[in-house]
């Protein structure tokens, strides 16, 4: 007697996985933005990076690292305090691949000076590509890179740590940093009674010979697996910045006691912690009482990475949505051929193209700021504005990308649910939306002439584009009003849109005109696809977004 087969259906009309793709070559807007901002010579190495990170192997590592979250091991088997964070091997593999590519240090020379050239632009392209695969591990990568800017305030500490930071090796062993092949650095600023208001910090630092002893707590201590941290604490002179290693100079585990790991909405592969310091050893960084001025050098770079990562998440959402729509049929036609879906996807593609043009333009400013006052002013004024707009755009964008896949986008087997949960952290971390708006106002107040010069440059770069003149006038009027803080979000969003238009105009004048027409000349509707783009423009945008 023949047994009936158990199979009840064939699987068809499903899109193939979006992997084993060269993420760089498949992204014409990225390649154009890198080239427009000085990074064309790195295209071959970016192709190699894009192929590697676009592989099925890397996609699987990202999935596994997020499904097997970090665990805090407070004590060893004998009762000794250890405060170790244990990770799945997939996480360590992701870290090793990013470190090998220099994502954590390639913008610095071996002695901790800015690398110059297009180092920021090229490194940002790598960061953008890696964020499309797994974003959580990039938190310690970001902070390690950014910490060098703060350590520069203390040349003796920079000189002894930089040889270890500068290696392209990842060493996850729990050992003193000076014995390791490579090191990572984290940050501790936020306390229970004040997140944004770090001046309310109650953690205290007391002198101990040439070093300091720190007692207190941090409500959020980022990346507790790191080898050292930059920490804010109060001295008699005021809030100061300190270098706090996991191991004291005598090789004993430092008195850094992790209370628990945060149970976060997203960013699951990465650990964040609550911590207490019980007379932990630390060394002063910069001038005593000038801790904010010291650590803000680090914060500026981490804000830059928040914007890059958000753009990368949106790019991944767009690519997965396009991949699905081109293989899925509904009502006897491919989704990608349906007019409404074309309207949605092309509008999303336009947003992503403007976003990547803008963040690469910002990275060019970081590259040139040390020698070009105009670029330095652009960097100071627009970093918070670009972080505000890019990071706050991402959650809504990724929701729309999920909807393009229907139910398949909502389940955890796919990457978009993870991207969606990941996306809010970039707007929250290193300054919420309101803080970014206040920082723009602060930059305008402190450097009015330099800011005015930036606005004049944006006016020149958007001349003749729809709505640019009116947007510039509105921005100027808003910032001059006595109640400018009340309407700062509106003005900062317009500033970011104008800057995005200018940046896109250097990359793709045709698409800059479309972006200006739908974002400056008109107020963009609340939903993607609620714009009137011609069939020709839609097809061109989608072909450029993903061949």
PDB file of C-alpha atoms in Angstrom, residues 197-318:
ATOM      1  CA  UNK A 197      21.364  67.010  31.877  1.00  0.00           C
ATOM      2  CA  UNK A 198      24.726  65.402  32.582  1.00  0.00           C
ATOM      3  CA  UNK A 199      25.663  68.319  34.842  1.00  0.00           C
ATOM      4  CA  UNK A 200      23.281  66.726  37.356  1.00  0.00           C
ATOM      5  CA  UNK A 201      25.641  63.737  37.641  1.00  0.00           C
ATOM      6  CA  UNK A 202      26.340  62.668  41.232  1.00  0.00           C
ATOM      7  CA  UNK A 203      29.199  60.235  40.613  1.00  0.00           C
ATOM      8  CA  UNK A 204      32.259  61.483  42.507  1.00  0.00           C
ATOM      9  CA  UNK A 205      35.979  61.321  41.762  1.00  0.00           C
ATOM     10  CA  UNK A 206      38.676  61.697  44.422  1.00  0.00           C
ATOM     11  CA  UNK A 207      42.413  61.928  43.908  1.00  0.00           C
ATOM     12  CA  UNK A 208      44.523  58.860  44.633  1.00  0.00           C
ATOM     13  CA  UNK A 209      48.124  59.872  43.966  1.00  0.00           C
ATOM     14  CA  UNK A 210      48.487  60.467  40.236  1.00  0.00           C
ATOM     15  CA  UNK A 211      45.195  58.700  39.566  1.00  0.00           C
ATOM     16  CA  UNK A 212      41.596  58.973  40.778  1.00  0.00           C
ATOM     17  CA  UNK A 213      39.037  56.796  42.543  1.00  0.00           C
ATOM     18  CA  UNK A 214      35.469  57.006  41.267  1.00  0.00           C
ATOM     19  CA  UNK A 215      32.369  56.134  43.275  1.00  0.00           C
ATOM     20  CA  UNK A 216      28.825  56.313  41.952  1.00  0.00           C
ATOM     21  CA  UNK A 217      26.598  54.814  39.288  1.00  0.00           C
ATOM     22  CA  UNK A 218      25.616  55.031  35.635  1.00  0.00           C
ATOM     23  CA  UNK A 219      22.078  54.265  34.507  1.00  0.00           C
ATOM     24  CA  UNK A 220      23.332  53.547  30.980  1.00  0.00           C
ATOM     25  CA  UNK A 221      26.881  52.281  30.486  1.00  0.00           C
ATOM     26  CA  UNK A 222      27.298  51.537  26.816  1.00  0.00           C
ATOM     27  CA  UNK A 223      29.039  48.367  25.673  1.00  0.00           C
ATOM     28  CA  UNK A 224      30.158  46.955  29.062  1.00  0.00           C
ATOM     29  CA  UNK A 225      32.388  44.371  27.373  1.00  0.00           C
ATOM     30  CA  UNK A 226      34.828  47.112  26.342  1.00  0.00           C
ATOM     31  CA  UNK A 227      38.389  47.302  27.655  1.00  0.00           C
ATOM     32  CA  UNK A 228      38.033  50.859  28.949  1.00  0.00           C
ATOM     33  CA  UNK A 229      35.447  53.625  29.217  1.00  0.00           C
ATOM     34  CA  UNK A 230      35.276  57.386  29.124  1.00  0.00           C
ATOM     35  CA  UNK A 231      33.270  58.340  32.207  1.00  0.00           C
ATOM     36  CA  UNK A 232      31.985  61.622  33.613  1.00  0.00           C
ATOM     37  CA  UNK A 233      32.311  62.305  37.343  1.00  0.00           C
ATOM     38  CA  UNK A 234      32.301  65.312  39.675  1.00  0.00           C
ATOM     39  CA  UNK A 235      35.468  66.694  41.243  1.00  0.00           C
ATOM     40  CA  UNK A 236      35.870  69.812  43.349  1.00  0.00           C
ATOM     41  CA  UNK A 237      36.413  71.698  40.079  1.00  0.00           C
ATOM     42  CA  UNK A 238      33.221  70.364  38.479  1.00  0.00           C
ATOM     43  CA  UNK A 239      32.245  67.672  36.013  1.00  0.00           C
ATOM     44  CA  UNK A 240      35.343  65.984  34.582  1.00  0.00           C
ATOM     45  CA  UNK A 241      36.141  63.234  32.087  1.00  0.00           C
ATOM     46  CA  UNK A 242      38.040  60.073  33.050  1.00  0.00           C
ATOM     47  CA  UNK A 243      39.612  57.041  31.375  1.00  0.00           C
ATOM     48  CA  UNK A 244      38.439  53.995  33.339  1.00  0.00           C
ATOM     49  CA  UNK A 245      39.952  50.599  32.345  1.00  0.00           C
ATOM     50  CA  UNK A 246      38.384  47.222  33.139  1.00  0.00           C
ATOM     51  CA  UNK A 247      41.620  46.246  34.902  1.00  0.00           C
ATOM     52  CA  UNK A 248      43.570  48.369  37.370  1.00  0.00           C
ATOM     53  CA  UNK A 249      47.305  48.971  36.759  1.00  0.00           C
ATOM     54  CA  UNK A 250      48.231  46.046  39.050  1.00  0.00           C
ATOM     55  CA  UNK A 251      46.257  43.656  36.815  1.00  0.00           C
ATOM     56  CA  UNK A 252      43.310  43.163  39.185  1.00  0.00           C
ATOM     57  CA  UNK A 253      39.755  43.557  37.949  1.00  0.00           C
ATOM     58  CA  UNK A 254      38.723  47.187  38.442  1.00  0.00           C
ATOM     59  CA  UNK A 255      35.854  47.963  40.831  1.00  0.00           C
ATOM     60  CA  UNK A 256      33.277  48.286  38.041  1.00  0.00           C
ATOM     61  CA  UNK A 257      30.221  46.325  39.157  1.00  0.00           C
ATOM     62  CA  UNK A 258      27.542  45.748  36.558  1.00  0.00           C
ATOM     63  CA  UNK A 259      24.085  45.512  38.104  1.00  0.00           C
ATOM     64  CA  UNK A 260      22.255  44.160  35.072  1.00  0.00           C
ATOM     65  CA  UNK A 261      22.096  44.331  31.288  1.00  0.00           C
ATOM     66  CA  UNK A 262      19.314  46.433  29.824  1.00  0.00           C
ATOM     67  CA  UNK A 263      16.402  44.551  28.242  1.00  0.00           C
ATOM     68  CA  UNK A 264      16.109  46.695  25.115  1.00  0.00           C
ATOM     69  CA  UNK A 265      13.550  46.965  22.335  1.00  0.00           C
ATOM     70  CA  UNK A 266      16.265  46.566  19.722  1.00  0.00           C
ATOM     71  CA  UNK A 267      20.062  46.609  19.573  1.00  0.00           C
ATOM     72  CA  UNK A 268      19.765  43.126  21.028  1.00  0.00           C
ATOM     73  CA  UNK A 269      23.152  41.763  19.959  1.00  0.00           C
ATOM     74  CA  UNK A 270      24.887  44.561  21.860  1.00  0.00           C
ATOM     75  CA  UNK A 271      25.012  44.858  25.640  1.00  0.00           C
ATOM     76  CA  UNK A 272      24.053  47.992  27.560  1.00  0.00           C
ATOM     77  CA  UNK A 273      24.259  48.044  31.319  1.00  0.00           C
ATOM     78  CA  UNK A 274      23.563  49.635  34.660  1.00  0.00           C
ATOM     79  CA  UNK A 275      26.734  49.901  36.716  1.00  0.00           C
ATOM     80  CA  UNK A 276      28.100  50.957  40.090  1.00  0.00           C
ATOM     81  CA  UNK A 277      31.656  52.141  40.741  1.00  0.00           C
ATOM     82  CA  UNK A 278      33.133  51.278  44.116  1.00  0.00           C
ATOM     83  CA  UNK A 279      36.308  53.352  44.152  1.00  0.00           C
ATOM     84  CA  UNK A 280      37.159  52.342  40.590  1.00  0.00           C
ATOM     85  CA  UNK A 281      40.594  53.335  39.309  1.00  0.00           C
ATOM     86  CA  UNK A 282      40.572  56.039  36.612  1.00  0.00           C
ATOM     87  CA  UNK A 283      42.779  58.681  35.015  1.00  0.00           C
ATOM     88  CA  UNK A 284      41.817  62.253  34.199  1.00  0.00           C
ATOM     89  CA  UNK A 285      41.267  63.151  30.548  1.00  0.00           C
ATOM     90  CA  UNK A 286      41.632  66.830  29.703  1.00  0.00           C
ATOM     91  CA  UNK A 287      41.256  69.646  32.198  1.00  0.00           C
ATOM     92  CA  UNK A 288      39.570  69.038  35.510  1.00  0.00           C
ATOM     93  CA  UNK A 289      36.097  70.578  35.527  1.00  0.00           C
ATOM     94  CA  UNK A 290      35.929  70.594  31.693  1.00  0.00           C
ATOM     95  CA  UNK A 291      34.491  67.134  31.211  1.00  0.00           C
ATOM     96  CA  UNK A 292      31.705  68.111  28.853  1.00  0.00           C
ATOM     97  CA  UNK A 293      34.085  70.028  26.599  1.00  0.00           C
ATOM     98  CA  UNK A 294      36.339  66.955  26.523  1.00  0.00           C
ATOM     99  CA  UNK A 295      33.741  64.261  25.891  1.00  0.00           C
ATOM    100  CA  UNK A 296      31.775  66.340  23.361  1.00  0.00           C
ATOM    101  CA  UNK A 297      34.610  65.628  20.909  1.00  0.00           C
ATOM    102  CA  UNK A 298      33.611  61.980  21.151  1.00  0.00           C
ATOM    103  CA  UNK A 299      29.885  62.716  21.070  1.00  0.00           C
ATOM    104  CA  UNK A 300      30.165  64.663  17.823  1.00  0.00           C
ATOM    105  CA  UNK A 301      31.557  61.577  16.087  1.00  0.00           C
ATOM    106  CA  UNK A 302      29.024  59.191  17.586  1.00  0.00           C
ATOM    107  CA  UNK A 303      26.219  61.473  16.381  1.00  0.00           C
ATOM    108  CA  UNK A 304      27.704  61.285  12.900  1.00  0.00           C
ATOM    109  CA  UNK A 305      27.550  57.492  13.074  1.00  0.00           C
ATOM    110  CA  UNK A 306      23.937  57.565  14.276  1.00  0.00           C
ATOM    111  CA  UNK A 307      23.015  59.344  11.053  1.00  0.00           C
ATOM    112  CA  UNK A 308      25.076  56.970   8.890  1.00  0.00           C
ATOM    113  CA  UNK A 309      23.553  53.892  10.511  1.00  0.00           C
ATOM    114  CA  UNK A 310      20.012  55.234  10.123  1.00  0.00           C
ATOM    115  CA  UNK A 311      20.635  55.846   6.428  1.00  0.00           C
ATOM    116  CA  UNK A 312      22.008  52.312   6.146  1.00  0.00           C
ATOM    117  CA  UNK A 313      18.959  50.801   7.833  1.00  0.00           C
ATOM    118  CA  UNK A 314      16.663  52.676   5.454  1.00  0.00           C
ATOM    119  CA  UNK A 315      18.726  51.542   2.465  1.00  0.00           C
ATOM    120  CA  UNK A 316      18.405  47.932   3.598  1.00  0.00           C
ATOM    121  CA  UNK A 317      14.656  48.337   4.043  1.00  0.00           C
ATOM    122  CA  UNK A 318      14.355  49.746   0.513  1.00  0.00           C
TER     123      UNK A 318
END
